[in-house]
Amino acid sequence: MPDPGDPLDMLAAGLRRPDEARVEFQRQLDAVTARLVELVAEVAGRVGPVAQAFVEGDTGVTDDYRRSAARIRRTCRDLEDDCYLLLARQAPVAGDLRRTVSIVRSSAHVERSSHLLLHILDALAWVHPPALAERLRTVLRELGERVAAIQHGASVAWRTLDGLAAIDLETADDEVDFLHKVLLTELYVGPQSTEEAVSLALVARYFERVGDHGVELARQVAYAVTGARAGGRRGRHV
């Protein structure tokens, strides 16, 4: 049995500590990564139902989603705090540092995406989508589907640590941008009231921004894995 007072035993214990600390750090880093993956997947899974609820004018889901959004916000803040503790206590370097920083940045994108989805549901207080022209409803559905696919792609990118996913998602985001413009054009020439047109334009913008956040989530994976900032060709603020 090692003698804690024996200098040789103390030296041997000291030599073991770095490896033990490294194993513990990796366990903690993997744990916060797994929590982020769960958060991204949860928000990605809510985009489609939120879009469907909006098109159908279903206000019954708003209060439930408001509670979920508040929980997601708290979880994101807790995740950020845990990452700051890792940075302070473990002083990671190289790839471990990049991944920790990327998780902090990504939690902010998750929180914002969740909040934007809530804004979409809140817009039902000013507009009744079931009464809209079918063309508008079709574009809104397609916009929701494309944004949901981008967020799902971001979820897969974080789960698999795919550093190239952002490239494909940027192309998908171009399609979202196009649908956004189509919807604005329809509003410009349509018979909607000013209040309806403004509300729908904001909803379209919210969807477009949720797509942007999905792309940014994938870019954070690229940075964590390779150290390079994939994409970013438009330099947009999200």
mmCIF file of C-alpha atoms in Angstrom:
data_model
loop_
_atom_site.group_PDB
_atom_site.id
_atom_site.type_symbol
_atom_site.label_atom_id
_atom_site.label_comp_id
_atom_site.label_asym_id
_atom_site.label_seq_id
_atom_site.Cartn_x
_atom_site.Cartn_y
_atom_site.Cartn_z
ATOM 1 C CA MET A 1 0.000 0.000 0.000
ATOM 2 C CA PRO A 2 1.476 3.401 -0.954
ATOM 3 C CA ASP A 3 2.785 5.467 1.931
ATOM 4 C CA PRO A 4 1.548 9.089 1.575
ATOM 5 C CA GLY A 5 4.627 10.203 3.495
ATOM 6 C CA ASP A 6 7.119 8.391 1.288
ATOM 7 C CA PRO A 7 8.716 10.804 -1.249
ATOM 8 C CA LEU A 8 8.916 8.071 -3.893
ATOM 9 C CA ASP A 9 5.246 7.204 -3.467
ATOM 10 C CA MET A 10 4.374 10.908 -3.610
ATOM 11 C CA LEU A 11 6.374 11.251 -6.848
ATOM 12 C CA ALA A 12 4.636 8.238 -8.365
ATOM 13 C CA ALA A 13 1.239 9.650 -7.432
ATOM 14 C CA GLY A 14 2.204 12.979 -8.957
ATOM 15 C CA LEU A 15 3.192 11.322 -12.196
ATOM 16 C CA ARG A 16 -0.183 9.632 -12.363
ATOM 17 C CA ARG A 17 -2.203 12.774 -11.780
ATOM 18 C CA PRO A 18 -1.775 14.366 -15.226
ATOM 19 C CA ASP A 19 -3.168 11.258 -16.935
ATOM 20 C CA GLU A 20 -6.013 11.026 -14.450
ATOM 21 C CA ALA A 21 -6.778 14.724 -14.875
ATOM 22 C CA ARG A 22 -6.716 14.298 -18.647
ATOM 23 C CA VAL A 23 -9.184 11.417 -18.507
ATOM 24 C CA GLU A 24 -11.471 13.390 -16.216
ATOM 25 C CA PHE A 25 -11.317 16.443 -18.481
ATOM 26 C CA GLN A 26 -12.197 14.362 -21.540
ATOM 27 C CA ARG A 27 -15.129 12.894 -19.637
ATOM 28 C CA GLN A 28 -16.369 16.370 -18.752
ATOM 29 C CA LEU A 29 -15.841 17.680 -22.278
ATOM 30 C CA ASP A 30 -17.709 14.734 -23.774
ATOM 31 C CA ALA A 31 -20.521 15.330 -21.266
ATOM 32 C CA VAL A 32 -21.020 18.995 -22.199
ATOM 33 C CA THR A 33 -20.809 18.062 -25.886
ATOM 34 C CA ALA A 34 -23.543 15.466 -25.389
ATOM 35 C CA ARG A 35 -25.730 18.030 -23.636
ATOM 36 C CA LEU A 36 -25.292 20.452 -26.523
ATOM 37 C CA VAL A 37 -26.180 17.717 -29.017
ATOM 38 C CA GLU A 38 -29.399 17.089 -27.079
ATOM 39 C CA LEU A 39 -30.258 20.796 -27.088
ATOM 40 C CA VAL A 40 -29.621 21.236 -30.809
ATOM 41 C CA ALA A 41 -31.676 18.129 -31.583
ATOM 42 C CA GLU A 42 -34.543 19.332 -29.384
ATOM 43 C CA VAL A 43 -34.769 22.733 -31.070
ATOM 44 C CA ALA A 44 -34.363 21.159 -34.518
ATOM 45 C CA GLY A 45 -37.265 18.857 -33.728
ATOM 46 C CA ARG A 46 -39.490 21.798 -32.811
ATOM 47 C CA VAL A 47 -39.096 23.799 -36.028
ATOM 48 C CA GLY A 48 -41.495 21.642 -38.051
ATOM 49 C CA PRO A 49 -44.271 21.516 -35.410
ATOM 50 C CA VAL A 50 -44.000 25.271 -34.815
ATOM 51 C CA ALA A 51 -44.286 25.941 -38.555
ATOM 52 C CA GLN A 52 -47.289 23.632 -38.808
ATOM 53 C CA ALA A 53 -48.952 25.217 -35.775
ATOM 54 C CA PHE A 54 -48.475 28.659 -37.289
ATOM 55 C CA VAL A 55 -49.915 27.738 -40.696
ATOM 56 C CA GLU A 56 -52.909 26.104 -38.997
ATOM 57 C CA GLY A 57 -53.373 29.029 -36.601
ATOM 58 C CA ASP A 58 -53.078 26.726 -33.587
ATOM 59 C CA THR A 59 -52.613 29.070 -30.621
ATOM 60 C CA GLY A 60 -53.049 26.218 -28.150
ATOM 61 C CA VAL A 61 -49.396 25.207 -28.368
ATOM 62 C CA THR A 62 -48.000 28.675 -27.589
ATOM 63 C CA ASP A 63 -48.090 28.497 -23.791
ATOM 64 C CA ASP A 64 -46.553 25.016 -23.771
ATOM 65 C CA TYR A 65 -43.787 26.136 -26.099
ATOM 66 C CA ARG A 66 -43.208 29.248 -23.982
ATOM 67 C CA ARG A 67 -42.443 27.012 -21.011
ATOM 68 C CA SER A 68 -40.166 24.846 -23.143
ATOM 69 C CA ALA A 69 -38.333 27.904 -24.472
ATOM 70 C CA ALA A 70 -37.745 29.136 -20.919
ATOM 71 C CA ARG A 71 -36.334 25.731 -19.963
ATOM 72 C CA ILE A 72 -34.093 25.671 -23.041
ATOM 73 C CA ARG A 73 -32.828 29.151 -22.177
ATOM 74 C CA ARG A 74 -31.933 28.061 -18.631
ATOM 75 C CA THR A 75 -30.249 24.900 -19.899
ATOM 76 C CA CYS A 76 -28.185 26.883 -22.409
ATOM 77 C CA ARG A 77 -27.048 29.268 -19.682
ATOM 78 C CA ASP A 78 -26.117 26.345 -17.415
ATOM 79 C CA LEU A 79 -24.167 24.754 -20.256
ATOM 80 C CA GLU A 80 -22.240 27.975 -20.839
ATOM 81 C CA ASP A 81 -21.404 28.202 -17.127
ATOM 82 C CA ASP A 82 -20.123 24.620 -17.111
ATOM 83 C CA CYS A 83 -17.901 25.394 -20.104
ATOM 84 C CA TYR A 84 -16.491 28.467 -18.347
ATOM 85 C CA LEU A 85 -15.645 26.269 -15.365
ATOM 86 C CA LEU A 86 -13.860 23.840 -17.673
ATOM 87 C CA LEU A 87 -11.852 26.698 -19.161
ATOM 88 C CA ALA A 88 -10.937 28.048 -15.738
ATOM 89 C CA ARG A 89 -10.096 24.751 -14.057
ATOM 90 C CA GLN A 90 -8.585 22.728 -16.894
ATOM 91 C CA ALA A 91 -7.050 25.415 -19.165
ATOM 92 C CA PRO A 92 -7.551 23.291 -22.311
ATOM 93 C CA VAL A 93 -5.445 23.912 -25.403
ATOM 94 C CA ALA A 94 -5.602 23.210 -29.150
ATOM 95 C CA GLY A 95 -8.586 21.105 -30.224
ATOM 96 C CA ASP A 96 -10.024 20.808 -26.722
ATOM 97 C CA LEU A 97 -10.002 24.581 -26.333
ATOM 98 C CA ARG A 98 -11.652 25.055 -29.723
ATOM 99 C CA ARG A 99 -14.374 22.567 -28.916
ATOM 100 C CA THR A 100 -15.110 24.160 -25.544
ATOM 101 C CA VAL A 101 -15.316 27.625 -27.090
ATOM 102 C CA SER A 102 -17.497 26.287 -29.912
ATOM 103 C CA ILE A 103 -19.922 24.781 -27.412
ATOM 104 C CA VAL A 104 -20.247 28.153 -25.674
ATOM 105 C CA ARG A 105 -20.922 29.891 -28.986
ATOM 106 C CA SER A 106 -23.308 27.182 -30.130
ATOM 107 C CA SER A 107 -25.400 27.329 -26.971
ATOM 108 C CA ALA A 108 -26.120 30.974 -27.812
ATOM 109 C CA HIS A 109 -27.285 29.995 -31.307
ATOM 110 C CA VAL A 110 -29.551 27.322 -29.829
ATOM 111 C CA GLU A 111 -31.065 29.779 -27.366
ATOM 112 C CA ARG A 112 -31.699 32.370 -30.079
ATOM 113 C CA SER A 113 -33.237 29.788 -32.412
ATOM 114 C CA SER A 114 -35.620 28.674 -29.676
ATOM 115 C CA HIS A 115 -36.589 32.267 -28.906
ATOM 116 C CA LEU A 116 -37.262 33.031 -32.570
ATOM 117 C CA LEU A 117 -39.598 30.051 -32.801
ATOM 118 C CA LEU A 118 -41.539 31.507 -29.890
ATOM 119 C CA HIS A 119 -41.769 34.834 -31.748
ATOM 120 C CA ILE A 120 -43.324 32.967 -34.684
ATOM 121 C CA LEU A 121 -46.060 31.551 -32.478
ATOM 122 C CA ASP A 122 -46.613 34.915 -30.796
ATOM 123 C CA ALA A 123 -47.368 36.390 -34.233
ATOM 124 C CA LEU A 124 -50.644 34.425 -34.208
ATOM 125 C CA ALA A 125 -51.992 37.248 -32.051
ATOM 126 C CA TRP A 126 -51.941 39.515 -35.125
ATOM 127 C CA VAL A 127 -52.527 37.206 -38.084
ATOM 128 C CA HIS A 128 -54.803 34.224 -38.813
ATOM 129 C CA PRO A 129 -52.912 32.039 -41.335
ATOM 130 C CA PRO A 130 -55.845 29.710 -42.182
ATOM 131 C CA ALA A 131 -57.528 32.722 -43.797
ATOM 132 C CA LEU A 132 -54.524 33.486 -46.006
ATOM 133 C CA ALA A 133 -54.246 32.641 -49.685
ATOM 134 C CA GLU A 134 -53.145 29.060 -50.264
ATOM 135 C CA ARG A 135 -50.059 30.286 -52.114
ATOM 136 C CA LEU A 136 -48.842 32.082 -48.984
ATOM 137 C CA ARG A 137 -49.583 29.088 -46.781
ATOM 138 C CA THR A 138 -47.662 26.824 -49.166
ATOM 139 C CA VAL A 139 -44.595 29.069 -49.101
ATOM 140 C CA LEU A 140 -44.756 29.249 -45.289
ATOM 141 C CA ARG A 141 -44.921 25.457 -45.045
ATOM 142 C CA GLU A 142 -41.986 25.037 -47.400
ATOM 143 C CA LEU A 143 -40.016 27.680 -45.527
ATOM 144 C CA GLY A 144 -40.571 25.792 -42.279
ATOM 145 C CA GLU A 145 -39.567 22.482 -43.869
ATOM 146 C CA ARG A 146 -36.319 23.873 -45.293
ATOM 147 C CA VAL A 147 -35.377 25.559 -42.014
ATOM 148 C CA ALA A 148 -36.165 22.379 -40.083
ATOM 149 C CA ALA A 149 -33.854 20.443 -42.420
ATOM 150 C CA ILE A 150 -31.025 22.921 -41.808
ATOM 151 C CA GLN A 151 -31.425 22.700 -38.040
ATOM 152 C CA HIS A 152 -31.540 18.908 -38.266
ATOM 153 C CA GLY A 153 -28.356 18.986 -40.345
ATOM 154 C CA ALA A 154 -26.704 21.073 -37.633
ATOM 155 C CA SER A 155 -27.810 18.531 -35.046
ATOM 156 C CA VAL A 156 -26.249 15.685 -37.045
ATOM 157 C CA ALA A 157 -23.088 17.736 -37.571
ATOM 158 C CA TRP A 158 -22.601 18.166 -33.826
ATOM 159 C CA ARG A 159 -23.500 14.560 -33.062
ATOM 160 C CA THR A 160 -20.965 13.228 -35.590
ATOM 161 C CA LEU A 161 -18.519 16.169 -35.359
ATOM 162 C CA ASP A 162 -18.742 16.581 -39.122
ATOM 163 C CA GLY A 163 -16.514 19.512 -39.992
ATOM 164 C CA LEU A 164 -17.782 19.671 -43.598
ATOM 165 C CA ALA A 165 -21.519 19.854 -42.912
ATOM 166 C CA ALA A 166 -21.584 23.668 -43.042
ATOM 167 C CA ILE A 167 -20.848 23.615 -46.781
ATOM 168 C CA ASP A 168 -24.037 21.733 -47.630
ATOM 169 C CA LEU A 169 -26.089 23.697 -45.127
ATOM 170 C CA GLU A 170 -25.006 26.986 -46.660
ATOM 171 C CA THR A 171 -26.437 25.804 -49.982
ATOM 172 C CA ALA A 172 -29.671 24.822 -48.242
ATOM 173 C CA ASP A 173 -29.744 28.235 -46.585
ATOM 174 C CA ASP A 174 -29.605 29.884 -50.015
ATOM 175 C CA GLU A 175 -32.901 28.124 -50.759
ATOM 176 C CA VAL A 176 -34.374 29.516 -47.536
ATOM 177 C CA ASP A 177 -33.261 33.004 -48.561
ATOM 178 C CA PHE A 178 -35.000 32.536 -51.920
ATOM 179 C CA LEU A 179 -38.255 31.428 -50.274
ATOM 180 C CA HIS A 180 -38.018 34.408 -47.940
ATOM 181 C CA LYS A 181 -37.874 36.723 -50.944
ATOM 182 C CA VAL A 182 -40.746 34.873 -52.635
ATOM 183 C CA LEU A 183 -42.919 35.366 -49.580
ATOM 184 C CA LEU A 184 -42.092 39.062 -49.367
ATOM 185 C CA THR A 185 -42.991 39.443 -53.056
ATOM 186 C CA GLU A 186 -46.326 37.702 -52.483
ATOM 187 C CA LEU A 187 -47.040 40.049 -49.590
ATOM 188 C CA TYR A 188 -46.171 43.066 -51.695
ATOM 189 C CA VAL A 189 -48.690 42.232 -54.413
ATOM 190 C CA GLY A 190 -51.275 40.491 -52.199
ATOM 191 C CA PRO A 191 -54.497 41.747 -50.617
ATOM 192 C CA GLN A 192 -53.325 41.506 -47.005
ATOM 193 C CA SER A 193 -53.878 44.327 -44.569
ATOM 194 C CA THR A 194 -50.846 46.317 -43.464
ATOM 195 C CA GLU A 195 -50.918 44.606 -40.060
ATOM 196 C CA GLU A 196 -51.035 41.142 -41.645
ATOM 197 C CA ALA A 197 -48.297 41.965 -44.144
ATOM 198 C CA VAL A 198 -45.956 43.297 -41.462
ATOM 199 C CA SER A 199 -46.594 40.304 -39.178
ATOM 200 C CA LEU A 200 -45.995 37.801 -41.980
ATOM 201 C CA ALA A 201 -42.853 39.609 -43.107
ATOM 202 C CA LEU A 202 -41.520 39.354 -39.564
ATOM 203 C CA VAL A 203 -42.424 35.657 -39.381
ATOM 204 C CA ALA A 204 -40.592 35.037 -42.656
ATOM 205 C CA ARG A 205 -37.567 36.862 -41.247
ATOM 206 C CA TYR A 206 -37.702 34.795 -38.058
ATOM 207 C CA PHE A 207 -37.686 31.568 -40.072
ATOM 208 C CA GLU A 208 -34.795 32.844 -42.167
ATOM 209 C CA ARG A 209 -32.799 33.707 -39.053
ATOM 210 C CA VAL A 210 -33.434 30.275 -37.517
ATOM 211 C CA GLY A 211 -31.912 28.842 -40.692
ATOM 212 C CA ASP A 212 -28.932 31.169 -40.312
ATOM 213 C CA HIS A 213 -28.403 29.952 -36.760
ATOM 214 C CA GLY A 214 -28.443 26.355 -38.009
ATOM 215 C CA VAL A 215 -25.663 27.173 -40.450
ATOM 216 C CA GLU A 216 -23.685 28.908 -37.709
ATOM 217 C CA LEU A 217 -24.019 25.830 -35.514
ATOM 218 C CA ALA A 218 -22.434 23.745 -38.269
ATOM 219 C CA ARG A 219 -19.688 26.327 -38.718
ATOM 220 C CA GLN A 220 -18.857 25.985 -35.038
ATOM 221 C CA VAL A 221 -18.386 22.242 -35.584
ATOM 222 C CA ALA A 222 -15.979 23.022 -38.424
ATOM 223 C CA TYR A 223 -14.014 25.360 -36.155
ATOM 224 C CA ALA A 224 -13.927 22.809 -33.322
ATOM 225 C CA VAL A 225 -12.730 20.005 -35.595
ATOM 226 C CA THR A 226 -10.383 21.780 -37.996
ATOM 227 C CA GLY A 227 -9.641 25.198 -36.528
ATOM 228 C CA ALA A 228 -10.923 26.785 -39.747
ATOM 229 C CA ARG A 229 -14.060 28.908 -39.986
ATOM 230 C CA ALA A 230 -16.007 27.128 -42.704
ATOM 231 C CA GLY A 231 -18.143 29.245 -44.971
ATOM 232 C CA GLY A 232 -19.156 32.624 -43.680
ATOM 233 C CA ARG A 233 -19.117 33.949 -47.229
ATOM 234 C CA ARG A 234 -21.995 36.318 -46.568
ATOM 235 C CA GLY A 235 -20.735 37.567 -43.230
ATOM 236 C CA ARG A 236 -24.298 37.978 -41.954
ATOM 237 C CA HIS A 237 -25.258 38.894 -38.408
ATOM 238 C CA VAL A 238 -27.567 36.425 -36.727
#
